[in-house]
PDB file of C-alpha atoms and ligand atoms in Angstrom:
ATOM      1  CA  UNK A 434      98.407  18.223  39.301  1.00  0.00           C
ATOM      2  CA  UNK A 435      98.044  15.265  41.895  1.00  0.00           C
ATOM      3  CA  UNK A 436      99.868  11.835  39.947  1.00  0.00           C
ATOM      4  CA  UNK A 437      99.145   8.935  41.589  1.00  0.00           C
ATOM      5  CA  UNK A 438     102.409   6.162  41.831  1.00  0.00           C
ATOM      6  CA  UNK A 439     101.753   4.049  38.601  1.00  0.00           C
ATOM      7  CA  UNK A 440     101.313   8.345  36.407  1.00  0.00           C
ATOM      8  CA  UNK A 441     104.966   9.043  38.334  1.00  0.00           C
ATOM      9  CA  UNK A 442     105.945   5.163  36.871  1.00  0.00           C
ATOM     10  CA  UNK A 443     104.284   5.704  33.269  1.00  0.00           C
ATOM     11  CA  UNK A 444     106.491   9.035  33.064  1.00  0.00           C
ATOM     12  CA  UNK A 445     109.801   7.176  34.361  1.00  0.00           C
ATOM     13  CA  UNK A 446     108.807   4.727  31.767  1.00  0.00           C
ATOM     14  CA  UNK A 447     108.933   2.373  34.077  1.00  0.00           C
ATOM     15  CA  UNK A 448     104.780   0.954  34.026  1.00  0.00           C
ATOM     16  CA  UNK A 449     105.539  -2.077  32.449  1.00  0.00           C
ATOM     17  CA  UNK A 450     107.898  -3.261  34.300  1.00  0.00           C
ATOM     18  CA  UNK A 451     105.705  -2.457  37.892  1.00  0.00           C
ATOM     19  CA  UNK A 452     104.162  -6.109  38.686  1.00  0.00           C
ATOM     20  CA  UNK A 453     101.675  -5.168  40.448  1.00  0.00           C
ATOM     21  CA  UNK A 454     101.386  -7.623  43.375  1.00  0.00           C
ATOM     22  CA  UNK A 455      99.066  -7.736  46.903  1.00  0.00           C
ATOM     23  CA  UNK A 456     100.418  -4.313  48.377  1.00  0.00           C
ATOM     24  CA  UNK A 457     101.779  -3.759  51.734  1.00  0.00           C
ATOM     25  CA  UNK A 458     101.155   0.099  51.961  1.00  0.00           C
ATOM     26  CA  UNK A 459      99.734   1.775  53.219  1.00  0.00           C
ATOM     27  CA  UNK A 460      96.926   0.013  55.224  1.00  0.00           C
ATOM     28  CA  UNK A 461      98.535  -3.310  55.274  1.00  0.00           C
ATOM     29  CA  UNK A 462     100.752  -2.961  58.380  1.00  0.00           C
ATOM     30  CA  UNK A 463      97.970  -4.030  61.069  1.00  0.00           C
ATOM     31  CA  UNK A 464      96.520  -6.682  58.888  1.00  0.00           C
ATOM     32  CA  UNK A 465      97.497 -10.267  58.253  1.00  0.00           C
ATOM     33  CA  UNK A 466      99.675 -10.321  55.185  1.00  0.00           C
ATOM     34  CA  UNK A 467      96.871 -12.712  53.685  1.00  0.00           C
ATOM     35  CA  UNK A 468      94.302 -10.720  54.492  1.00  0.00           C
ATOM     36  CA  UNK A 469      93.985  -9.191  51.193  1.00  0.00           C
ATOM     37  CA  UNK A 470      93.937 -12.318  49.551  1.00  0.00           C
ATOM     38  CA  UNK A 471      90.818 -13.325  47.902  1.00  0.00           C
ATOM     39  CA  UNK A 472      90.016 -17.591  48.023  1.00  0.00           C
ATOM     40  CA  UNK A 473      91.953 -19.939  48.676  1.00  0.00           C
ATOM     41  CA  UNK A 474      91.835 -18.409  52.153  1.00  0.00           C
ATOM     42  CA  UNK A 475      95.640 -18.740  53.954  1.00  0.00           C
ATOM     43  CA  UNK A 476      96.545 -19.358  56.992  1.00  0.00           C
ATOM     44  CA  UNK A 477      98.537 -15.778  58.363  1.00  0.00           C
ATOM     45  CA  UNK A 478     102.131 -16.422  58.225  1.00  0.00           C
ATOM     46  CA  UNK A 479     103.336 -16.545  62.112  1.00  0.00           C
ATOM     47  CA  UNK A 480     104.553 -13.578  62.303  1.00  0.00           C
ATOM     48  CA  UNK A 481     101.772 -11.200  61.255  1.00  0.00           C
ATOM     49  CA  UNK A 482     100.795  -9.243  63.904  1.00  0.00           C
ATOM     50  CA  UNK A 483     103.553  -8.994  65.714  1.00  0.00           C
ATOM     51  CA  UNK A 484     105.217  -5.584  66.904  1.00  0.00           C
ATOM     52  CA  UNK A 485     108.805  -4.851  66.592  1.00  0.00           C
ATOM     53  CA  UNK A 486     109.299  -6.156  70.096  1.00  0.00           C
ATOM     54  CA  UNK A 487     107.888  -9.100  69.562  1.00  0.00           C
ATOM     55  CA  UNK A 488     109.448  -9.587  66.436  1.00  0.00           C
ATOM     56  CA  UNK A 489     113.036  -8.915  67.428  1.00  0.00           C
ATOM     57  CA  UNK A 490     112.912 -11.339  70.878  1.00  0.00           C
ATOM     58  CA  UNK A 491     111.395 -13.956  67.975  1.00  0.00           C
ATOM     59  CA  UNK A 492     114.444 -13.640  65.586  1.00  0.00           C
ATOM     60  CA  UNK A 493     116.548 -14.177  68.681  1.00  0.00           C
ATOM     61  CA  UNK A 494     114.807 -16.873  69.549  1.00  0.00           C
ATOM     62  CA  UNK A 495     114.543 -18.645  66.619  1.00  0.00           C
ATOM     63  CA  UNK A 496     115.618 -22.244  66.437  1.00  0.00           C
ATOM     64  CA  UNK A 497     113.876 -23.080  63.259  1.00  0.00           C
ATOM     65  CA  UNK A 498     117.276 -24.156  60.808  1.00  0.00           C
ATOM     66  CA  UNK A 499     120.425 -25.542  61.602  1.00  0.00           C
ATOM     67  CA  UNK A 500     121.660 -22.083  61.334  1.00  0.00           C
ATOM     68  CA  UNK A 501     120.626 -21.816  65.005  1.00  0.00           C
ATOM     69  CA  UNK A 502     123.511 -23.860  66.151  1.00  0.00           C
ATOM     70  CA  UNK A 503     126.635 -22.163  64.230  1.00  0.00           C
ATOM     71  CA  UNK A 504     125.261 -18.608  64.448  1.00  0.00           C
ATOM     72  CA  UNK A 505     126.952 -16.529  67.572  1.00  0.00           C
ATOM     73  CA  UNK A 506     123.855 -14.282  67.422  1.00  0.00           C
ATOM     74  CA  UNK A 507     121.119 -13.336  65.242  1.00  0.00           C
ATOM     75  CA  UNK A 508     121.396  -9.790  63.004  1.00  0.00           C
ATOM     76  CA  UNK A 509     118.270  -8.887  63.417  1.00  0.00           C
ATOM     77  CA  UNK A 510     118.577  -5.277  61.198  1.00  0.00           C
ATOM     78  CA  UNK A 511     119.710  -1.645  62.498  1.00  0.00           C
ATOM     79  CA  UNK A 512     118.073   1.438  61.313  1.00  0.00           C
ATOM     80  CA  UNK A 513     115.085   3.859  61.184  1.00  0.00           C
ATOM     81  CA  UNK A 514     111.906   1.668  61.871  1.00  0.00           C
ATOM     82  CA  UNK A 515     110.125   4.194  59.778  1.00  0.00           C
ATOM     83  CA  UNK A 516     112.880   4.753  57.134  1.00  0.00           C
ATOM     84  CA  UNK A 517     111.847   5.661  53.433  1.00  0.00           C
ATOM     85  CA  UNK A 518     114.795   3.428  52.458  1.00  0.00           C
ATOM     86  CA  UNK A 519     115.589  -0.015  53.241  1.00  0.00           C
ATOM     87  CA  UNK A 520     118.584  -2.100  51.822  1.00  0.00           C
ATOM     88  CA  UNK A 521     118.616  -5.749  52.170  1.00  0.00           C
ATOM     89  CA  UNK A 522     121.546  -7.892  52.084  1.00  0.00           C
ATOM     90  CA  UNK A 523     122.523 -11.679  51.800  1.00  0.00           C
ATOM     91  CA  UNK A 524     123.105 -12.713  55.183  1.00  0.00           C
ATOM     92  CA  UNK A 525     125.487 -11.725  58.654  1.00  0.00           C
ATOM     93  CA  UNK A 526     129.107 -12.445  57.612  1.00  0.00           C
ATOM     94  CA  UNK A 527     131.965 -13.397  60.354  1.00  0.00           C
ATOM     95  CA  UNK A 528     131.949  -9.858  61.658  1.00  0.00           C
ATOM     96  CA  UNK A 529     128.372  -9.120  61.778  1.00  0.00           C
ATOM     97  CA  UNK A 530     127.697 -12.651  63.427  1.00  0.00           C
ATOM     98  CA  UNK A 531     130.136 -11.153  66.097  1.00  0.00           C
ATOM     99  CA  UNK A 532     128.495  -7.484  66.492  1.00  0.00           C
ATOM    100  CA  UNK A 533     124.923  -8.783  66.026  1.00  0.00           C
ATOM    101  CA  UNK A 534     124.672  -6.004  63.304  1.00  0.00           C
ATOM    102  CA  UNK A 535     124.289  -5.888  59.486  1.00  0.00           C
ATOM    103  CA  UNK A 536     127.082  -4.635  57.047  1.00  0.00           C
ATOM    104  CA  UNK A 537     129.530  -3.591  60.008  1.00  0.00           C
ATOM    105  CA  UNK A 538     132.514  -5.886  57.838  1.00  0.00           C
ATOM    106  CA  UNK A 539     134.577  -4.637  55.276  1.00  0.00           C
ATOM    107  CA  UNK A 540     131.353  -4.936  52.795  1.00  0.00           C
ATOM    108  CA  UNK A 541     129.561  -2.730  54.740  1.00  0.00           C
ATOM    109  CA  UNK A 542     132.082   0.155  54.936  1.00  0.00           C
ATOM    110  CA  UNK A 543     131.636   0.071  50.958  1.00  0.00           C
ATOM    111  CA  UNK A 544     127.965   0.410  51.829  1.00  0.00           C
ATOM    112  CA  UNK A 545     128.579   3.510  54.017  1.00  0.00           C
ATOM    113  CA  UNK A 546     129.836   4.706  51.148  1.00  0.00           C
ATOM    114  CA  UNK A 547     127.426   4.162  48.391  1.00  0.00           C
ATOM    115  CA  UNK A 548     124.774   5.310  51.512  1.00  0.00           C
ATOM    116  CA  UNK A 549     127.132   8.551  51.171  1.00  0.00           C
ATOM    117  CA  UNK A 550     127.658   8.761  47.809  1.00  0.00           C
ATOM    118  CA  UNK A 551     123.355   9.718  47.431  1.00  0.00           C
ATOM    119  CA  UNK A 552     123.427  11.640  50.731  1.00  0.00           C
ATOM    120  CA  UNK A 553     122.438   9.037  52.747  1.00  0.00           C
ATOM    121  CA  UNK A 554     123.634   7.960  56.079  1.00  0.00           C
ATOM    122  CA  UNK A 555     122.856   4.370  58.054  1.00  0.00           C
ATOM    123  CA  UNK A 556     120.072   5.204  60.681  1.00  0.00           C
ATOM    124  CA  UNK A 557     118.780   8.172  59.555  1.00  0.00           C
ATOM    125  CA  UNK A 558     115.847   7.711  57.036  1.00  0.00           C
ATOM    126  CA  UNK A 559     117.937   4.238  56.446  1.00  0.00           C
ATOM    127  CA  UNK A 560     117.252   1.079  57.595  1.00  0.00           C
ATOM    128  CA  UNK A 561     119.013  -2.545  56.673  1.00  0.00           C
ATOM    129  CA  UNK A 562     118.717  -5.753  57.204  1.00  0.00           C
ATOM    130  CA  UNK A 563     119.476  -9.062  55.752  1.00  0.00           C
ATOM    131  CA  UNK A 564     117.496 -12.073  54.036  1.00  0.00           C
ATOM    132  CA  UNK A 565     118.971 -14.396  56.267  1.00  0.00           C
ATOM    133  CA  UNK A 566     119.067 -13.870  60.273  1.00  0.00           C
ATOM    134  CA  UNK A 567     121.992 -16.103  61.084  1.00  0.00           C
ATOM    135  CA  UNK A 568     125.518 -16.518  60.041  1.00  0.00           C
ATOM    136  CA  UNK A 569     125.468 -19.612  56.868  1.00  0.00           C
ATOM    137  CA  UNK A 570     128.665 -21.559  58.128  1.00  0.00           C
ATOM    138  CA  UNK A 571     132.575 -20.598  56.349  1.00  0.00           C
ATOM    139  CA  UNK A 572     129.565 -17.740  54.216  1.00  0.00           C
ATOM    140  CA  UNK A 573     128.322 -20.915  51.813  1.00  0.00           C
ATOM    141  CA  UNK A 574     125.654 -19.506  50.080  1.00  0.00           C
ATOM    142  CA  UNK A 575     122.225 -20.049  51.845  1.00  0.00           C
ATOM    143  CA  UNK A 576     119.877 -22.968  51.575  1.00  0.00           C
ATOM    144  CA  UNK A 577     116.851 -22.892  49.972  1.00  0.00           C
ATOM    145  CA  UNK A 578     114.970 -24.489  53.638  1.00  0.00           C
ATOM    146  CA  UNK A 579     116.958 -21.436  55.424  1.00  0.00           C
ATOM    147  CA  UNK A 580     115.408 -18.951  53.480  1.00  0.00           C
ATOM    148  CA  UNK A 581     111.560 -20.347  53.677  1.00  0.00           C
ATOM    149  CA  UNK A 582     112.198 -20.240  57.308  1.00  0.00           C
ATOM    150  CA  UNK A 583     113.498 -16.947  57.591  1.00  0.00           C
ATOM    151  CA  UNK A 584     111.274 -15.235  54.955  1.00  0.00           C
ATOM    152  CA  UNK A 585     108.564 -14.519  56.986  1.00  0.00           C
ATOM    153  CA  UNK A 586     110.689 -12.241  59.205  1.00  0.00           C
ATOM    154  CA  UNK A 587     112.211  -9.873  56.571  1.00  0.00           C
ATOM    155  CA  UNK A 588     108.484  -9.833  55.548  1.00  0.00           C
ATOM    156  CA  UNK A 589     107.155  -8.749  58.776  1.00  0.00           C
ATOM    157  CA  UNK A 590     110.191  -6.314  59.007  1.00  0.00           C
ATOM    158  CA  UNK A 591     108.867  -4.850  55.550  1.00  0.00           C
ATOM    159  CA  UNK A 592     105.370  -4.727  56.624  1.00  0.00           C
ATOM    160  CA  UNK A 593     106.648  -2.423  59.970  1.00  0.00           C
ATOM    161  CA  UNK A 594     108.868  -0.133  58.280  1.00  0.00           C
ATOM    162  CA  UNK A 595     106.423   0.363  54.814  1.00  0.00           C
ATOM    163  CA  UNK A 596     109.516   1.810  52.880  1.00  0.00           C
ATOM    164  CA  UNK A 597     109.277   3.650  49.751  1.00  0.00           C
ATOM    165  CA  UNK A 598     111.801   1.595  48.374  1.00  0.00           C
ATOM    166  CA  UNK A 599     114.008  -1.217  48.653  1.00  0.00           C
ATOM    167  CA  UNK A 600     117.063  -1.661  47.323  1.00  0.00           C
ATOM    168  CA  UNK A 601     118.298  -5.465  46.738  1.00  0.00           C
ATOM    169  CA  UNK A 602     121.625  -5.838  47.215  1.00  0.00           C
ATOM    170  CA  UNK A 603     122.793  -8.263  45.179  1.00  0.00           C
ATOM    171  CA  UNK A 604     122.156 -11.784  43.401  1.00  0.00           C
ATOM    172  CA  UNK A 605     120.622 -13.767  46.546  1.00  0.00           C
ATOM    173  CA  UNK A 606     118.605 -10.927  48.020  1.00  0.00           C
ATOM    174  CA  UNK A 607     117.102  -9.633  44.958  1.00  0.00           C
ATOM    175  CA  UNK A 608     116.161 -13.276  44.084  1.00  0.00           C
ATOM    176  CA  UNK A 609     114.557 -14.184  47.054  1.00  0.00           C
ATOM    177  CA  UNK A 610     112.945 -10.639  47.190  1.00  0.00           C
ATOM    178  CA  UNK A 611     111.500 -10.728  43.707  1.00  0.00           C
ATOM    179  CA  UNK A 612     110.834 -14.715  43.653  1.00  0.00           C
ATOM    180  CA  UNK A 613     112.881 -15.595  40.550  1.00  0.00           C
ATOM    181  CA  UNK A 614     116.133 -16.611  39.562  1.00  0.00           C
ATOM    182  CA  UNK A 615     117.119 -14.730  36.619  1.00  0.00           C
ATOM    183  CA  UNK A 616     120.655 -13.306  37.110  1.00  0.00           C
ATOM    184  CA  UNK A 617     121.652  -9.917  38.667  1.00  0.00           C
ATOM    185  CA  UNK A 618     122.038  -8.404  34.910  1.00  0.00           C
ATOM    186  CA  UNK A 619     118.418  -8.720  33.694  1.00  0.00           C
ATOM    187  CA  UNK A 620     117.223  -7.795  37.073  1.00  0.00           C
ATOM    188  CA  UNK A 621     119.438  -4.109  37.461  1.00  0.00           C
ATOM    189  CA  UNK A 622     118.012  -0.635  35.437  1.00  0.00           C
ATOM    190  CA  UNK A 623     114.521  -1.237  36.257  1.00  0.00           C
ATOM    191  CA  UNK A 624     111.762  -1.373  38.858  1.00  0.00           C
ATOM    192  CA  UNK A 625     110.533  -4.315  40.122  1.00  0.00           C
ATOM    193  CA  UNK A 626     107.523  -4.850  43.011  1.00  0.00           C
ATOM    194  CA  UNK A 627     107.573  -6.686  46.507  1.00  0.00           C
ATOM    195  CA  UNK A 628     104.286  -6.963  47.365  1.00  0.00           C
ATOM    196  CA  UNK A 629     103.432  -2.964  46.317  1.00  0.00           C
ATOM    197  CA  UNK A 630     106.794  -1.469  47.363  1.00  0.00           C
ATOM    198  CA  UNK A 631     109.335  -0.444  44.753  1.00  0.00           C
ATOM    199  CA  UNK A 632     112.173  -2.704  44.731  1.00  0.00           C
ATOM    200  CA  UNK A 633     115.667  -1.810  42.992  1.00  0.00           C
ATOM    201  CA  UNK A 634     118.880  -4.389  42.059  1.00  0.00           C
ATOM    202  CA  UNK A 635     122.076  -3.220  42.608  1.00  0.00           C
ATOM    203  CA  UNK A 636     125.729  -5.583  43.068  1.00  0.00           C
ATOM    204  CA  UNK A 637     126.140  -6.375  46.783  1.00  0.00           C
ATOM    205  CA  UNK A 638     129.024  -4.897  48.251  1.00  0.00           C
ATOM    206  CA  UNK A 639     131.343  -7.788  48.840  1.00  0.00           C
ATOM    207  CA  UNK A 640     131.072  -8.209  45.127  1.00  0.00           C
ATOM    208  CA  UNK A 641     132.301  -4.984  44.535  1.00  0.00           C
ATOM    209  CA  UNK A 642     135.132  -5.391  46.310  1.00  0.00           C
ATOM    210  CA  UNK A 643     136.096  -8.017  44.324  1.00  0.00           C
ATOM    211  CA  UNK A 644     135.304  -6.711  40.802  1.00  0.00           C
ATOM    212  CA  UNK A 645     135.948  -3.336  40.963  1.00  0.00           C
ATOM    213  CA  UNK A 646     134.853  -2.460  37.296  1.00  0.00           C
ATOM    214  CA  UNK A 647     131.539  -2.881  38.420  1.00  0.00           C
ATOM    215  CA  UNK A 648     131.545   0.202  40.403  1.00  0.00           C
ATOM    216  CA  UNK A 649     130.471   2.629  37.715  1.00  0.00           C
ATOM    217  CA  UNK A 650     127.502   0.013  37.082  1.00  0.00           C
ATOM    218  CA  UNK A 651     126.731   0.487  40.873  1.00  0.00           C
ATOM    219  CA  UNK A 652     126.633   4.017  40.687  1.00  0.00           C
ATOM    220  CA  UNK A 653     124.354   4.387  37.428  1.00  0.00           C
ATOM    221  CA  UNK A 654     121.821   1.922  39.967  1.00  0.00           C
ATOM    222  CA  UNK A 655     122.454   4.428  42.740  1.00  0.00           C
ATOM    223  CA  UNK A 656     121.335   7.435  40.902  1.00  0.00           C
ATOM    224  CA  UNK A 657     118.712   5.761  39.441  1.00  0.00           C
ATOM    225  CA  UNK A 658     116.987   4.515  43.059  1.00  0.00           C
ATOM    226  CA  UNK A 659     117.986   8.229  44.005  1.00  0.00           C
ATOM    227  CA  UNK A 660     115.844   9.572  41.025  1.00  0.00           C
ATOM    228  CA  UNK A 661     112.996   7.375  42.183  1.00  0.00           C
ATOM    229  CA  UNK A 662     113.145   7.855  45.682  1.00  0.00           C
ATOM    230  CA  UNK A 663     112.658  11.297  44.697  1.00  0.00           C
ATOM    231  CA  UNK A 664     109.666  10.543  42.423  1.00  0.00           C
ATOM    232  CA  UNK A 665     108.088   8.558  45.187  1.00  0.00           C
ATOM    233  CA  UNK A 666     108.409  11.438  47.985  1.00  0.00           C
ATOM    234  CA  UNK A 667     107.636  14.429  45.941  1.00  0.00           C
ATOM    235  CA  UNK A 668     104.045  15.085  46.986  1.00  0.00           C
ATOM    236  CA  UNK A 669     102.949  14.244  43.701  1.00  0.00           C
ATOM    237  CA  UNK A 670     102.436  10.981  44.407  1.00  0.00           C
ATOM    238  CA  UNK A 671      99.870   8.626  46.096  1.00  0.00           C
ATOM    239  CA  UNK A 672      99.517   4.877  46.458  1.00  0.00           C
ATOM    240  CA  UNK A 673      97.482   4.067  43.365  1.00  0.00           C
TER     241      UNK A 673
HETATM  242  N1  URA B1041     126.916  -9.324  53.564  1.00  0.00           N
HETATM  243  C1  URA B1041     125.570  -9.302  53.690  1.00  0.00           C
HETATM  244  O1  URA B1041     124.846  -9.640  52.755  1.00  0.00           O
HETATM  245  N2  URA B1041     125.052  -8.877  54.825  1.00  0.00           N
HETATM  246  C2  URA B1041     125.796  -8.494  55.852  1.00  0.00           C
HETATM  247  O2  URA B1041     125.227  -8.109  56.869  1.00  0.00           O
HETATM  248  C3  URA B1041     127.194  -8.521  55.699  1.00  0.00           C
HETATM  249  C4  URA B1041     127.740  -8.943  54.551  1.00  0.00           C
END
């Protein structure tokens, strides 16, 4: 029997939960991201359109927040361009503003481990990137004006890839992600919806490092996006 992805939802129990927003798969890659829109018409965010090329020499180029003059380099992402699975962080920390890659610091050896822990390995059906581009000064906590300006790029980066799922790591990226600001603990156990891609909360990293009781909590989050993934490749299911 053929289920299409809110049946696979319904049987997770999950249907209510599935806010179903403007999708980005499967179609949507080569169109504006307001093309789907009915009135008021939008103007096309900037960066609809563009290729990964394009995109990546705009990131580096980008000089639209203040973060532009602290930053060493932009963190762009790393990864599969075509990866089922894509994790998004907070922002670049010391060591990734350094190495001009995501999760390369001590929080993201604890993310090559939960990667490992569900068979899972950065770069290979994997990709990762961050909300935020650029380095936030002494990692304060980023401004609501850095976000705006960086939003469209994650968004473009989501519209390229066309994941299965997403996993937010943490407070800030599932916030921004899922446009709300209810905390980390009414956001984790169930599926959520960025523009018609699954979206799972888990703890960032970092934060697990710190409050190591957590980690069980982690895990049960892990299996669960493991469980789903699953659900969303078997052939059973279709974009509904
Ligand atoms: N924390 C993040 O959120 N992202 C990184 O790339 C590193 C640490």
């Amino acid at each position: 029997m053929s289920l299409n992805r809110g049946d696979v939802l319904r049987e997770l129990g999950l249907w209510p939960v599935w806010r179903l927003r403007q999708p980005l798969r499967p179609e949507m890659a080569s169109q504006p991201v307001h093309a789907q829109e009915s009135s008021p018409p939008q103007r096309p965010l900037p960066m609809a359109g563009l290729g990964w090329a394009e995109l990546k020499q705009a990131v580096a180029a980008c000089q639209a927040c203040s973060l532009a003059q602290t930053r060493t380099q932009t963190v762009f992402g790393v990864g599969d361009e075509h990866a089922d699975w894509l994790f998004v962080g907070e922002a670049p920390g010391a060591e990734e503003d350094k190495r001009g890659e995501p999760f390369v610091g001590q929080a993201g050896q604890l993310l090559d481990n939960m990667l490992a822990a569900i068979q899972l390995r950065r770069g290979d059906n994997v990709y990762i990137a961050n909300v935020l581009k650029c380095r936030p000064p002494q990692n304060r906590d980023p401004h609501g004006e850095e976000v705006a300006k960086c939003d469209p790029f994650l968004k473009r980066q989501i519209e390229l890839i066309q994941p299965k799922l997403i996993v937010a790591l943490g407070r800030f990226a599932a916030q921004s992600l899922l446009d709300t600001d209810a905390p980390i603990s009414a956001l984790r156990g169930r599926l959520h919806d960025y523009h018609g891609v699954p979206v799972i909360v888990t703890y960032h990293p970092a934060y697990l490092l710190r409050n190591m009781m957590d980690k069980a909590k982690a895990w049960e989050d892990l299996c669960f996006a493991r469980a789903t993934m699953r659900q969303l490749q078997s052939g059973r299911v279709s974009p509904s």
